[in-house]
Amino acid sequence: MTRGAPLPYARQDIDEADVAAVVEALRDPFITQGPRVESFERAVAARTGAKHCVAFSSGTAALHAAIFAADVGPGDEVISSPITFAASTNAALYQGATPRFVDIDPATWNLDTAAAAAAVNERTKAIVPVSFTGLPVDLAPLDGVRDRVVVIEDAAHALGAHRHGGPVGGPGGADITCFSLHPAKTITAGEGGLATTEDDELARRLRIFRTHGITKQDIHPSADEGAWYYEMQELGFNYRITDVMCALGESQLTRLDEFVDRRNALAARYRELLADEPRITLPPEAPEDSRHGRHLFVVHVEGGGAARRATFEGLQERGVGCQVHYVPVYRLPYYRDRLGVPQEDCPHAEAYYWGAISLPLFPLMTDDDVLRVVLDLKDSLPA
Ligand SMILES: *Cc1c(COP(=O)(O)O)cnc(C)c1O
């Protein structure tokens, strides 16, 4: 029944240069907080054009730090998309704020940023638009509220993507852009995350949050206190990334374009092979002047519900790793039952969720793998 060995939905691509970079880092005296952290941060800043880049132990830590940097706290509201990983809004919860979900735009599956701008009230402190699947979210509709709210782009899916010609995470984008270095993402450091910004003060707050809120800058030692003196000025966390992880991250970064190009080529092949399949809808594309980061290739099963479930199970039986990204965050029991988040506000997210399936997509996939997935998909779709 199966057309080949089990195929995962995602997989990292580690080469010998990556292995050598990690081994070299392990032989150095500093295996954390050494020179490779700064070197990796500089390389990402150069790649995105960002003024500042701060690396963290995970993408979730980067999002948490961004929420802190934006000075979000109890009583504040943070607007985000329901079609994302829970971490996008958990970051607001960590700081005692209230998440609020605005519906997606059915044409892009990203947060409807015009609706988000319209939903801003006096309690709204930040908006977290997500560049879902790697398609850069449209930030222009937020221009009118940027004097009142901090825009934190969750670009966990979008490292290497371009928005209207400029790299996601660079100048002209969000106030803070966060990336993830999880092995399923575009490049990996094992785990890890990044935050980029043009703003010096936001960058300072991102950095201090990474190390417990402890700093040796802008400090006030007494007459008898010397070079050992430090201050804890904020309540931060240990969100440090290691030198060993940054060695892997910087080595992977040299292949970022190769990875994104390969992902886009595989997606183009999926589109070609599925163009005449009436039982599915293909995912939204990036505008002409932009570049899709292509973390995920999501198809929408016509009719949804039982048809989606049968298709998902058919693919699994045939050894094709597939997933659903995502259960709308407001449906997660912690949000629904413990926080009492409304369930009726996002009809487009609901319609999206009931039909969505993510097909395998990773740079090491072959063209034949794509053909095999398409044949298995066609066999799995209800007639
Ligand atoms: C992966 C991911 C995160 C979290 O990143 P980690 O590095 O796993 O902590 C946040 N948001 C989205 C949309 C993600 O896909």
mmCIF file of N, CA, C and O in Angstrom, residues 83 103-106 112 345-353:
data_model
loop_
_atom_site.group_PDB
_atom_site.id
_atom_site.type_symbol
_atom_site.label_atom_id
_atom_site.label_comp_id
_atom_site.label_asym_id
_atom_site.label_seq_id
_atom_site.Cartn_x
_atom_site.Cartn_y
_atom_site.Cartn_z
ATOM 1 N N ILE A 83 -4.636 31.718 14.157
ATOM 2 C CA ILE A 83 -4.000 30.634 13.395
ATOM 3 C C ILE A 83 -2.490 30.783 13.550
ATOM 4 O O ILE A 83 -1.790 31.334 12.687
ATOM 5 N N ASP A 103 -9.734 38.002 13.642
ATOM 6 C CA ASP A 103 -9.833 36.951 12.613
ATOM 7 C C ASP A 103 -8.725 37.084 11.553
ATOM 8 O O ASP A 103 -8.103 38.134 11.409
ATOM 9 N N ILE A 104 -8.541 35.987 10.819
ATOM 10 C CA ILE A 104 -7.597 35.999 9.704
ATOM 11 C C ILE A 104 -8.279 36.564 8.458
ATOM 12 O O ILE A 104 -9.507 36.614 8.360
ATOM 13 N N ASP A 105 -7.440 36.976 7.492
ATOM 14 C CA ASP A 105 -7.912 37.362 6.167
ATOM 15 C C ASP A 105 -7.970 36.075 5.341
ATOM 16 O O ASP A 105 -6.941 35.420 5.151
ATOM 17 N N PRO A 106 -9.149 35.677 4.837
ATOM 18 C CA PRO A 106 -9.240 34.395 4.129
ATOM 19 C C PRO A 106 -8.395 34.358 2.851
ATOM 20 O O PRO A 106 -8.065 33.287 2.355
ATOM 21 N N ASP A 112 -5.863 39.509 9.797
ATOM 22 C CA ASP A 112 -6.456 40.628 9.054
ATOM 23 C C ASP A 112 -6.000 41.900 9.762
ATOM 24 O O ASP A 112 -6.593 42.314 10.764
ATOM 25 N N ASP A 345 -15.640 34.644 17.536
ATOM 26 C CA ASP A 345 -15.219 35.882 16.878
ATOM 27 C C ASP A 345 -14.522 35.696 15.536
ATOM 28 O O ASP A 345 -14.284 36.679 14.839
ATOM 29 N N CYS A 346 -14.146 34.468 15.198
ATOM 30 C CA CYS A 346 -13.233 34.284 14.068
ATOM 31 C C CYS A 346 -13.738 33.242 13.068
ATOM 32 O O CYS A 346 -13.156 32.150 12.929
ATOM 33 N N PRO A 347 -14.808 33.564 12.327
ATOM 34 C CA PRO A 347 -15.374 32.590 11.381
ATOM 35 C C PRO A 347 -14.395 32.160 10.283
ATOM 36 O O PRO A 347 -14.419 31.010 9.845
ATOM 37 N N HIS A 348 -13.518 33.064 9.838
ATOM 38 C CA HIS A 348 -12.562 32.683 8.787
ATOM 39 C C HIS A 348 -11.515 31.703 9.326
ATOM 40 O O HIS A 348 -11.097 30.786 8.619
ATOM 41 N N ALA A 349 -11.102 31.900 10.578
ATOM 42 C CA ALA A 349 -10.150 30.968 11.197
ATOM 43 C C ALA A 349 -10.799 29.590 11.339
ATOM 44 O O ALA A 349 -10.156 28.564 11.101
ATOM 45 N N GLU A 350 -12.080 29.576 11.696
ATOM 46 C CA GLU A 350 -12.809 28.304 11.809
ATOM 47 C C GLU A 350 -12.858 27.598 10.458
ATOM 48 O O GLU A 350 -12.558 26.409 10.351
ATOM 49 N N ALA A 351 -13.240 28.322 9.424
ATOM 50 C CA ALA A 351 -13.346 27.724 8.085
ATOM 51 C C ALA A 351 -11.989 27.207 7.628
ATOM 52 O O ALA A 351 -11.887 26.117 7.048
ATOM 53 N N TYR A 352 -10.953 27.971 7.919
ATOM 54 C CA TYR A 352 -9.600 27.537 7.566
ATOM 55 C C TYR A 352 -9.263 26.244 8.304
ATOM 56 O O TYR A 352 -8.830 25.252 7.714
ATOM 57 N N TYR A 353 -9.454 26.247 9.627
ATOM 58 C CA TYR A 353 -9.011 25.134 10.469
ATOM 59 C C TYR A 353 -9.622 23.804 10.040
ATOM 60 O O TYR A 353 -8.935 22.783 9.992
#
